[in-house]
Structure formats: C-alpha cells, structure tokens
Short mmCIF file of C-alpha atoms and ligand atoms in Angstrom, two decimals:
data_model
loop_
_atom_site.label_atom_id
_atom_site.label_comp_id
_atom_site.label_asym_id
_atom_site.label_seq_id
_atom_site.Cartn_x
_atom_site.Cartn_y
_atom_site.Cartn_z
CA MET A 1 -6.65 3.09 24.39
CA ILE A 2 -7.33 5.31 21.41
CA ARG A 3 -10.92 5.95 20.37
CA THR A 4 -11.13 4.82 16.74
CA GLY A 5 -13.61 4.73 13.86
CA VAL A 6 -13.79 3.32 10.33
CA VAL A 7 -15.15 5.19 7.32
CA GLY A 8 -16.27 2.84 4.52
CA VAL A 9 -17.01 -0.69 5.70
CA GLY A 10 -17.09 -2.62 2.43
CA HIS A 11 -14.75 -5.50 1.60
CA LEU A 12 -11.61 -4.20 3.34
CA GLY A 13 -13.21 -1.70 5.76
CA SER A 14 -15.06 -4.48 7.57
CA VAL A 15 -11.66 -6.12 8.22
CA HIS A 16 -10.34 -2.79 9.60
CA ALA A 17 -13.38 -2.70 11.92
CA ARG A 18 -12.72 -6.26 13.13
CA ILE A 19 -9.07 -5.47 13.87
CA LEU A 20 -9.76 -2.11 15.53
CA ALA A 21 -12.43 -3.81 17.67
CA THR A 22 -9.89 -6.34 18.92
CA LEU A 23 -6.48 -4.60 19.18
CA GLU A 24 -5.63 -3.69 22.76
CA GLU A 25 -4.49 -0.17 21.74
CA SER A 26 -7.90 0.61 20.22
CA GLN A 27 -11.42 1.19 21.40
CA LEU A 28 -13.57 0.99 18.27
CA VAL A 29 -16.31 3.55 18.86
CA GLY A 30 -18.16 3.22 15.58
CA VAL A 31 -18.30 3.17 11.81
CA TYR A 32 -19.79 5.24 9.00
CA ASP A 33 -20.70 4.20 5.45
CA ILE A 34 -22.84 5.96 2.84
CA ILE A 35 -24.78 2.68 2.69
CA SER A 36 -26.30 2.85 6.18
CA GLU A 37 -27.41 -0.83 6.27
CA ARG A 38 -23.78 -1.80 5.74
CA ALA A 39 -22.63 0.41 8.62
CA GLN A 40 -25.39 -0.99 10.83
CA ALA A 41 -24.47 -4.61 10.07
CA VAL A 42 -20.79 -4.05 10.94
CA ALA A 43 -21.68 -1.96 14.00
CA ARG A 44 -23.98 -4.74 15.30
CA GLN A 45 -21.24 -7.29 14.85
CA TRP A 46 -18.84 -5.37 17.11
CA ASN A 47 -21.41 -3.79 19.38
CA VAL A 48 -20.44 -0.24 18.39
CA GLN A 49 -22.29 2.73 16.88
CA ALA A 50 -23.31 3.19 13.25
CA PHE A 51 -22.96 6.95 12.85
CA PRO A 52 -25.41 8.83 10.59
CA SER A 53 -22.68 11.11 9.16
CA LEU A 54 -18.92 11.48 8.88
CA GLU A 55 -19.11 14.59 11.12
CA ALA A 56 -20.91 12.65 13.87
CA LEU A 57 -18.22 9.94 13.78
CA LEU A 58 -15.41 12.54 13.84
CA GLU A 59 -16.94 14.15 16.96
CA ALA A 60 -16.64 10.85 18.82
CA VAL A 61 -13.16 9.56 17.88
CA GLU A 62 -9.45 10.45 17.97
CA ALA A 63 -8.32 8.39 14.96
CA VAL A 64 -9.95 7.15 11.78
CA SER A 65 -9.30 4.49 9.14
CA VAL A 66 -10.53 5.62 5.73
CA VAL A 67 -11.34 2.61 3.55
CA THR A 68 -13.62 4.10 0.92
CA PRO A 69 -13.09 3.81 -2.88
CA THR A 70 -9.95 5.62 -4.04
CA GLU A 71 -11.76 8.46 -5.85
CA THR A 72 -13.34 9.49 -2.51
CA HIS A 73 -10.10 9.36 -0.45
CA TYR A 74 -9.31 13.05 -0.86
CA PRO A 75 -12.65 14.62 0.16
CA VAL A 76 -13.09 12.18 3.06
CA ALA A 77 -9.48 12.38 4.30
CA ARG A 78 -9.48 16.17 4.11
CA ARG A 79 -12.50 16.34 6.41
CA VAL A 80 -10.80 13.95 8.85
CA LEU A 81 -7.66 16.11 8.95
CA GLU A 82 -9.60 19.38 9.15
CA ALA A 83 -11.32 17.96 12.24
CA GLY A 84 -7.83 17.37 13.72
CA ARG A 85 -8.15 13.57 13.84
CA HIS A 86 -5.30 11.10 13.23
CA LEU A 87 -5.67 9.49 9.81
CA PHE A 88 -5.00 6.02 8.43
CA LEU A 89 -5.72 6.17 4.69
CA GLU A 90 -5.82 3.09 2.46
CA LYS A 91 -3.60 2.96 -0.62
CA PRO A 92 -3.41 4.50 -3.15
CA MET A 93 -3.60 7.58 -0.92
CA THR A 94 -5.46 9.60 -3.57
CA GLN A 95 -6.12 9.48 -7.28
CA HIS A 96 -4.40 12.78 -8.11
CA LEU A 97 -1.02 14.12 -7.02
CA GLU A 98 -2.20 17.61 -6.02
CA GLU A 99 -4.68 15.95 -3.64
CA ALA A 100 -1.97 13.83 -2.04
CA ARG A 101 0.32 16.85 -1.60
CA ALA A 102 -2.53 18.84 -0.03
CA LEU A 103 -3.20 16.04 2.49
CA VAL A 104 0.49 15.77 3.46
CA ASP A 105 0.62 19.54 4.06
CA LEU A 106 -2.63 19.58 6.00
CA ALA A 107 -1.59 16.68 8.27
CA ARG A 108 1.71 18.44 9.10
CA ARG A 109 -0.09 21.71 9.82
CA GLN A 110 -2.66 19.97 12.02
CA GLY A 111 0.08 18.08 13.88
CA VAL A 112 -1.71 14.73 13.54
CA ARG A 113 -0.35 11.28 12.61
CA PHE A 114 -0.96 10.24 9.01
CA GLN A 115 -0.24 6.72 7.80
CA VAL A 116 -0.85 5.31 4.31
CA GLY A 117 -1.94 1.68 3.89
CA HIS A 118 1.06 0.14 2.14
CA VAL A 119 0.41 -3.15 3.88
CA GLU A 120 3.19 -5.12 2.14
CA ARG A 121 5.70 -3.41 4.46
CA PHE A 122 4.09 -5.52 7.20
CA ASN A 123 4.02 -8.74 5.20
CA PRO A 124 5.92 -11.40 7.21
CA ALA A 125 8.01 -12.24 4.13
CA VAL A 126 9.15 -8.61 3.81
CA LEU A 127 9.80 -8.34 7.55
CA ALA A 128 11.88 -11.54 7.40
CA VAL A 129 14.30 -10.22 4.75
CA ARG A 130 14.46 -6.55 5.75
CA ASP A 131 17.91 -6.93 7.29
CA TRP A 132 19.27 -9.00 4.36
CA VAL A 133 18.74 -6.28 1.76
CA HIS A 134 21.81 -4.11 1.15
CA ASN A 135 22.32 -2.08 -2.00
CA PRO A 136 20.08 -4.03 -4.44
CA ARG A 137 21.35 -4.01 -8.04
CA PHE A 138 18.30 -5.50 -9.78
CA ILE A 139 14.71 -6.01 -8.65
CA GLU A 140 12.05 -7.94 -10.51
CA SER A 141 8.42 -7.95 -9.40
CA HIS A 142 5.29 -9.68 -10.66
CA ARG A 143 1.89 -8.94 -9.17
CA LEU A 144 -0.79 -10.70 -11.20
CA THR A 145 -4.40 -11.42 -10.17
CA LEU A 146 -7.65 -12.84 -11.46
CA PHE A 147 -9.92 -10.04 -12.67
CA PRO A 148 -11.28 -8.75 -9.34
CA GLY A 149 -14.29 -6.62 -10.36
CA ARG A 150 -13.32 -4.28 -7.47
CA GLY A 151 -10.57 -1.64 -7.59
CA THR A 152 -11.12 -1.16 -11.32
CA ASP A 153 -12.05 2.50 -10.80
CA VAL A 154 -8.30 3.15 -11.17
CA ASP A 155 -5.55 1.87 -13.52
CA VAL A 156 -3.72 -1.29 -12.43
CA VAL A 157 -0.65 0.87 -11.70
CA LEU A 158 -2.54 2.69 -8.91
CA ASP A 159 -4.38 -0.39 -7.70
CA LEU A 160 -1.67 -3.11 -7.74
CA MET A 161 1.73 -1.90 -8.94
CA ILE A 162 1.76 0.81 -6.27
CA HIS A 163 2.36 -1.89 -3.62
CA ASP A 164 5.62 -2.85 -5.37
CA LEU A 165 6.60 0.77 -6.05
CA ASP A 166 6.45 1.43 -2.32
CA LEU A 167 8.57 -1.69 -1.63
CA VAL A 168 11.11 -0.68 -4.28
CA LEU A 169 11.43 2.84 -2.81
CA TYR A 170 11.72 1.33 0.67
CA PHE A 171 14.49 -1.11 -0.31
CA VAL A 172 16.42 1.17 -2.69
CA GLY A 173 16.21 4.24 -0.43
CA PRO A 174 16.39 7.89 -1.43
CA GLN A 175 17.77 7.69 -4.99
CA GLU A 176 16.77 9.69 -8.04
CA ILE A 177 15.40 7.84 -11.06
CA GLU A 178 17.52 8.44 -14.17
CA PHE A 179 15.57 6.29 -16.63
CA LEU A 180 11.94 5.23 -16.83
CA ASP A 181 9.96 3.48 -19.55
CA ALA A 182 6.56 1.88 -19.24
CA VAL A 183 3.91 0.22 -21.36
CA GLY A 184 0.41 -0.94 -20.58
CA VAL A 185 -2.96 -1.60 -22.17
CA PRO A 186 -6.65 -1.73 -21.30
CA VAL A 187 -7.98 -5.28 -21.73
CA LEU A 188 -11.19 -5.83 -19.73
CA THR A 189 -11.91 -2.23 -18.64
CA HIS A 190 -11.31 1.22 -20.10
CA LYS A 191 -8.40 1.66 -17.68
CA VAL A 192 -4.92 0.12 -18.01
CA ASP A 193 -5.32 -3.52 -16.88
CA ILE A 194 -1.78 -4.79 -17.50
CA ALA A 195 1.39 -2.72 -17.16
CA ASN A 196 5.14 -3.15 -17.27
CA ALA A 197 7.67 -0.57 -16.12
CA ARG A 198 11.44 -0.46 -16.19
CA LEU A 199 13.27 2.01 -13.97
CA ARG A 200 16.92 2.74 -13.36
CA PHE A 201 18.00 4.63 -10.28
CA LYS A 202 20.98 6.98 -10.28
CA ASN A 203 23.08 4.37 -8.41
CA GLY A 204 22.46 1.90 -11.29
CA CYS A 205 19.87 -0.26 -9.55
CA THR A 206 17.45 -1.44 -12.23
CA VAL A 207 13.86 -2.46 -11.58
CA ASN A 208 11.44 -4.36 -13.78
CA LEU A 209 7.81 -4.42 -12.61
CA THR A 210 4.78 -6.17 -14.05
CA ALA A 211 1.26 -5.76 -12.68
CA SER A 212 -1.85 -7.29 -14.20
CA ARG A 213 -5.45 -7.95 -13.26
CA VAL A 214 -5.92 -10.19 -16.29
CA TYR A 215 -4.45 -13.49 -15.21
CA SER A 216 -5.71 -17.02 -14.60
CA SER A 217 -4.53 -17.21 -11.01
CA HIS A 218 -2.60 -15.10 -8.47
CA MET A 219 1.10 -14.33 -8.28
CA ARG A 220 2.98 -11.91 -6.01
CA LYS A 221 6.70 -12.40 -6.51
CA PHE A 222 9.38 -9.90 -5.62
CA ARG A 223 13.00 -10.83 -6.34
CA ILE A 224 16.05 -8.87 -5.24
CA PHE A 225 19.52 -9.40 -6.71
CA GLN A 226 22.54 -7.86 -4.99
CA ARG A 227 26.26 -8.62 -4.72
CA ASP A 228 26.62 -12.33 -3.77
CA THR A 229 22.96 -12.58 -2.76
CA TYR A 230 19.62 -13.51 -4.31
CA ILE A 231 16.46 -12.91 -2.26
CA SER A 232 13.14 -14.26 -3.44
CA LEU A 233 9.86 -13.27 -1.77
CA ASP A 234 6.41 -14.62 -2.37
CA THR A 235 4.24 -12.15 -0.49
CA ARG A 236 1.06 -14.11 -1.26
CA LYS A 237 2.33 -17.40 0.14
CA LYS A 238 4.55 -15.53 2.63
CA ASP A 239 7.57 -17.59 1.55
CA VAL A 240 11.17 -16.41 1.51
CA GLU A 241 14.32 -17.90 0.01
CA VAL A 242 17.78 -16.37 0.29
CA TYR A 243 20.85 -17.68 -1.56
CA ILE A 244 24.30 -16.40 -0.67
CA LEU A 245 27.65 -17.00 -2.34
CA ARG A 246 30.21 -17.99 0.34
CA ASP A 247 33.70 -19.27 -0.55
CA GLY A 248 32.65 -20.17 -4.10
CA THR A 249 29.51 -22.06 -3.03
CA VAL A 250 25.93 -20.85 -3.21
CA LEU A 251 24.26 -21.58 0.11
CA PRO A 252 20.50 -21.47 0.73
CA TYR A 253 19.14 -19.70 3.81
CA PHE A 254 15.56 -19.78 4.97
CA PRO A 255 15.03 -16.79 7.28
CA GLU A 256 12.38 -17.35 9.92
CA VAL A 257 9.02 -16.04 8.76
CA ASP A 258 6.54 -15.22 11.54
CA ARG A 259 3.21 -16.09 9.92
CA SER A 260 1.33 -15.81 13.22
CA GLN A 261 0.59 -12.11 12.74
CA GLU A 262 -1.89 -10.62 10.28
CA PRO A 263 -0.17 -7.84 8.22
CA LEU A 264 -3.17 -5.50 8.49
CA ALA A 265 -3.21 -5.92 12.28
CA LEU A 266 0.53 -5.13 12.47
CA GLU A 267 -0.05 -2.11 10.24
CA LEU A 268 -2.94 -0.70 12.30
CA ARG A 269 -1.10 -1.40 15.56
CA ALA A 270 1.92 0.56 14.21
CA PHE A 271 -0.43 3.47 13.46
CA LEU A 272 -1.90 3.44 16.97
CA GLN A 273 1.55 3.18 18.55
CA ALA A 274 2.75 6.15 16.48
CA ILE A 275 -0.15 8.15 17.95
CA GLN A 276 0.64 6.97 21.49
CA HIS A 277 4.36 7.78 21.17
CA ARG A 278 3.84 10.97 19.11
CA GLN A 279 6.16 9.61 16.42
CA ASP A 280 5.96 9.39 12.65
CA PRO A 281 4.27 6.13 11.61
CA PRO A 282 6.35 3.60 9.61
CA VAL A 283 4.62 4.56 6.32
CA THR A 284 4.08 8.31 6.35
CA GLY A 285 1.99 10.50 4.08
CA GLU A 286 5.29 11.50 2.42
CA ASP A 287 6.05 7.82 1.69
CA GLY A 288 2.59 7.41 0.17
CA LEU A 289 3.19 10.54 -1.91
CA ARG A 290 6.55 9.25 -3.23
CA ALA A 291 4.93 5.99 -4.36
CA LEU A 292 2.06 7.92 -5.95
CA GLU A 293 4.45 10.31 -7.76
CA LEU A 294 6.29 7.35 -9.25
CA ALA A 295 2.99 5.65 -10.17
CA HIS A 296 1.92 8.79 -12.01
CA ARG A 297 5.22 9.06 -13.89
CA ILE A 298 4.69 5.47 -15.01
CA LEU A 299 1.06 6.13 -15.96
CA ASP A 300 1.97 9.27 -17.92
CA THR A 301 4.55 7.27 -19.90
CA ILE A 302 2.03 4.48 -20.54
CA HIS A 303 -0.52 6.98 -21.85
CA GLU A 304 2.06 8.69 -24.07
CA ASN A 305 2.97 5.29 -25.53
CA LEU A 306 -0.70 4.31 -25.96
CA LYS A 307 -1.32 7.54 -27.86
CA ARG A 308 1.76 7.10 -30.03
CA TYR A 309 0.81 3.57 -31.14
CA GLU A 310 -2.94 4.07 -31.32
CA VAL A 311 -4.37 2.15 -34.32
P1 LIG B 401 -15.52 -1.59 -1.37
O1 LIG B 401 -16.23 -1.02 -2.54
O2 LIG B 401 -15.75 -3.03 -1.02
O3 LIG B 401 -15.88 -0.72 -0.05
C1 LIG B 401 -15.92 0.67 -0.03
C2 LIG B 401 -17.01 1.12 0.96
O4 LIG B 401 -16.95 2.54 1.08
C3 LIG B 401 -18.44 0.77 0.51
O5 LIG B 401 -19.13 0.15 1.58
C4 LIG B 401 -19.05 2.12 0.16
O6 LIG B 401 -20.45 2.18 0.41
C5 LIG B 401 -18.29 3.04 1.10
N1 LIG B 401 -18.24 4.46 0.68
C6 LIG B 401 -18.12 4.97 -0.58
N2 LIG B 401 -18.02 6.32 -0.53
C7 LIG B 401 -18.08 6.65 0.78
C8 LIG B 401 -18.04 7.90 1.47
N3 LIG B 401 -17.89 9.06 0.81
N4 LIG B 401 -18.15 7.88 2.82
C9 LIG B 401 -18.30 6.71 3.50
N5 LIG B 401 -18.36 5.50 2.90
C10 LIG B 401 -18.24 5.47 1.56
O7 LIG B 401 -13.98 -1.29 -1.61
P2 LIG B 401 -12.69 -2.04 -0.98
O8 LIG B 401 -12.30 -3.15 -1.88
O9 LIG B 401 -12.94 -2.33 0.46
O10 LIG B 401 -11.56 -0.91 -1.16
C11 LIG B 401 -11.56 0.27 -0.37
C12 LIG B 401 -10.19 0.93 -0.42
O11 LIG B 401 -9.22 0.03 0.12
C13 LIG B 401 -9.68 1.30 -1.81
O12 LIG B 401 -8.99 2.52 -1.77
C14 LIG B 401 -8.70 0.20 -2.16
O13 LIG B 401 -7.65 0.64 -3.00
C15 LIG B 401 -8.15 -0.15 -0.79
N6 LIG B 401 -7.69 -1.55 -0.73
C16 LIG B 401 -6.45 -1.79 -0.27
C17 LIG B 401 -5.97 -3.09 -0.22
C18 LIG B 401 -4.59 -3.35 0.31
O14 LIG B 401 -4.01 -4.37 0.00
N7 LIG B 401 -4.06 -2.47 1.14
C19 LIG B 401 -6.77 -4.16 -0.63
C20 LIG B 401 -8.07 -3.88 -1.08
C21 LIG B 401 -8.52 -2.56 -1.12
#
C-alpha cells in the first residue's frame, strides 16, 4: 500500500479522497486544504488526518493528488516534487508553459512518478475503441457544457478543449502539426468561453474541435474517420458505435464497453501501479505538456484573431 494524500478537497478533490480511501493500493493518510473546515469535513468522512499545512502532509505521505484551482498547480506541485513525493496533478497541468516544463524537468531529476489527470484516457468508451483506431484521417470533437461557474479562471481551451487535445495526440501519435487556425470569443466571462480549432497534422489527418461552456445542455462527442471505418464516441454517455465497410456493405459493430469501473478510479489506480512497478504512468508529465503546448498555440491564435477583428 502506498501512503497517499490529497491537496485541495473541493468539488473534485473530495472524489479523489474517496477513491484513495478505498483503492486497495492506497492508504489515504490525510488531506490538506487552505479552507481548514473543508479539509476537516473530508478527513472526518474517511477517518484520516486534516493536516495544518502542505509541508505537514508531505512529511507523512509518499504520493499526492493535487486538485487545487489551476492557477495554484505550479506552486503546489513544485513543493510536492521538491519534497521527493510522487505527484498526480489534475489537468490542465499548469496555466503557463514554462511552469509545465519546469515540473517535467523537476520530476525527472527527482526520479518520482508524475501523472497528469487526463481522465478521458480512462473513459470506458475510449478504452473500448482503443484497438480499433488506426491511422485516423479526420477527427471531429464537440465538448459543450452548461455554464459551470467553476473552472472559469482559465479559457475554455485550457478547461475543456484540453481533454480532446490529449485524446487527439494519443490517437494520432507523434506527428507534427502543419496547419492550425482557431477562433473563440468571451461570452459570459472575460476569458474565451467558446472556441473552435482546426488542425492538420503532417500526415494529412485533419481535426476540427469545438469546446464551449455556453450551451443549454451537455455534449461530449468524439468522432474518428479512417479508411473503411467510422468510430463514434459519446464520452458523457459512455456509448460507442463503430461502422466498418466490408465487401461493399457498411456493418455496425458495438464494442463491449465496461461501464462498471469509474474512470477516475482507473486513473488513480494506474498512478499507484506505476509507483509500485517503477514505470512511467500512462499519462506522463510530457503528455500533459504536449497537450498544454497545443492548447497554448490554439489560444495564441484565438487572441491574435480577437485582436485583429476587435470592434
Ligand atoms: P474547487 O474550487 O471545487 O476546489 C479546489 C479546492 O482547492 C478548494 O477547496 C480550495 O479551497 C482548495 N485550494 C485552493 N488553493 C489551495 C492551495 N494553495 N492549497 C491547498 N488547497 C487549495 O475546484 P475543482 O472544480 O475541484 O477543480 C480543481 C482542479 O481539478 C482544477 O485544476 C480543475 O481543472 C480540475 N478538474 C478536472 C476535471 C477532470 O475532468 N479531470 C474536472 C473538474 C476539475
């Protein structure tokens, strides 16, 4: 069992605490939050300690989940790594690229495991089609939500689109991007609330992504088109459809989707197993950095376009 702790036990951090208190690979030792009543409430629930400081928690654990607001990821994560503790860091890994690069370097130098919380990799719908995806030619993704109130400290590209950017990079593999255009506008906040990006990789694969937090419901669709095959994922409903052209006929396939497992539990278990086996976790700091680099290229283009058409 690995002695674990959670830093930041708000909306998502309290779920991390519940999972780390119940996974067999983990012994949840305690939690820390700048709002001490919050830490105490979660600690009481799982019969663990509410630590008075980050340093006190780091003294007592081997691995930490950092689930604080994005703008605090860098200072908190740096202290975790400097203390030589294994780090699970929620997405987006940091707000700024230099911060993300510094964390990747520090984790390598410290020889600790560093996983970034791109939880869609563990979505049962994604797991069900992983082996069906070969050389995608076109990918279309829509991630639209009701205005959440939370997560609006960053642009929608860093909050929502980054999930799909990580999936795109995962499915397309190591390819350079030869074309990128993006547009987006603030609607309900001063940050970009709706964004659309079009990318073309060097192998010709084209990707069209839309992310919005100004929508009347929720949609998380990810569609992959490749030679003779169409794969449609709904990562919210965890539904998958695959259509394959065989002998002139399009045949539907419904790959088995294992909905019995919670994606966040699979994700945290993978982190703990990477520590136990001294292996790289399935979503490394470098993976998080690649998604963040692409997100920033998209954001820079959006801001250039906003400036150009300012009225
Ligand atoms: P939240 O505001 O509900 O919770 C954040 C908590 O961190 C609060 O309790 C706050 O008091 C605490 N906190 C703030 N600064 C701190 C510090 N320096 N040290 C310790 N505690 C501190 O936010 P949330 O919605 O739970 O989001 C947290 C993070 O999780 C964000 O980075 C967000 O992007 C990410 N997130 C990821 C997903 C996903 O799908 N993977 C979903 C939601 C949120």
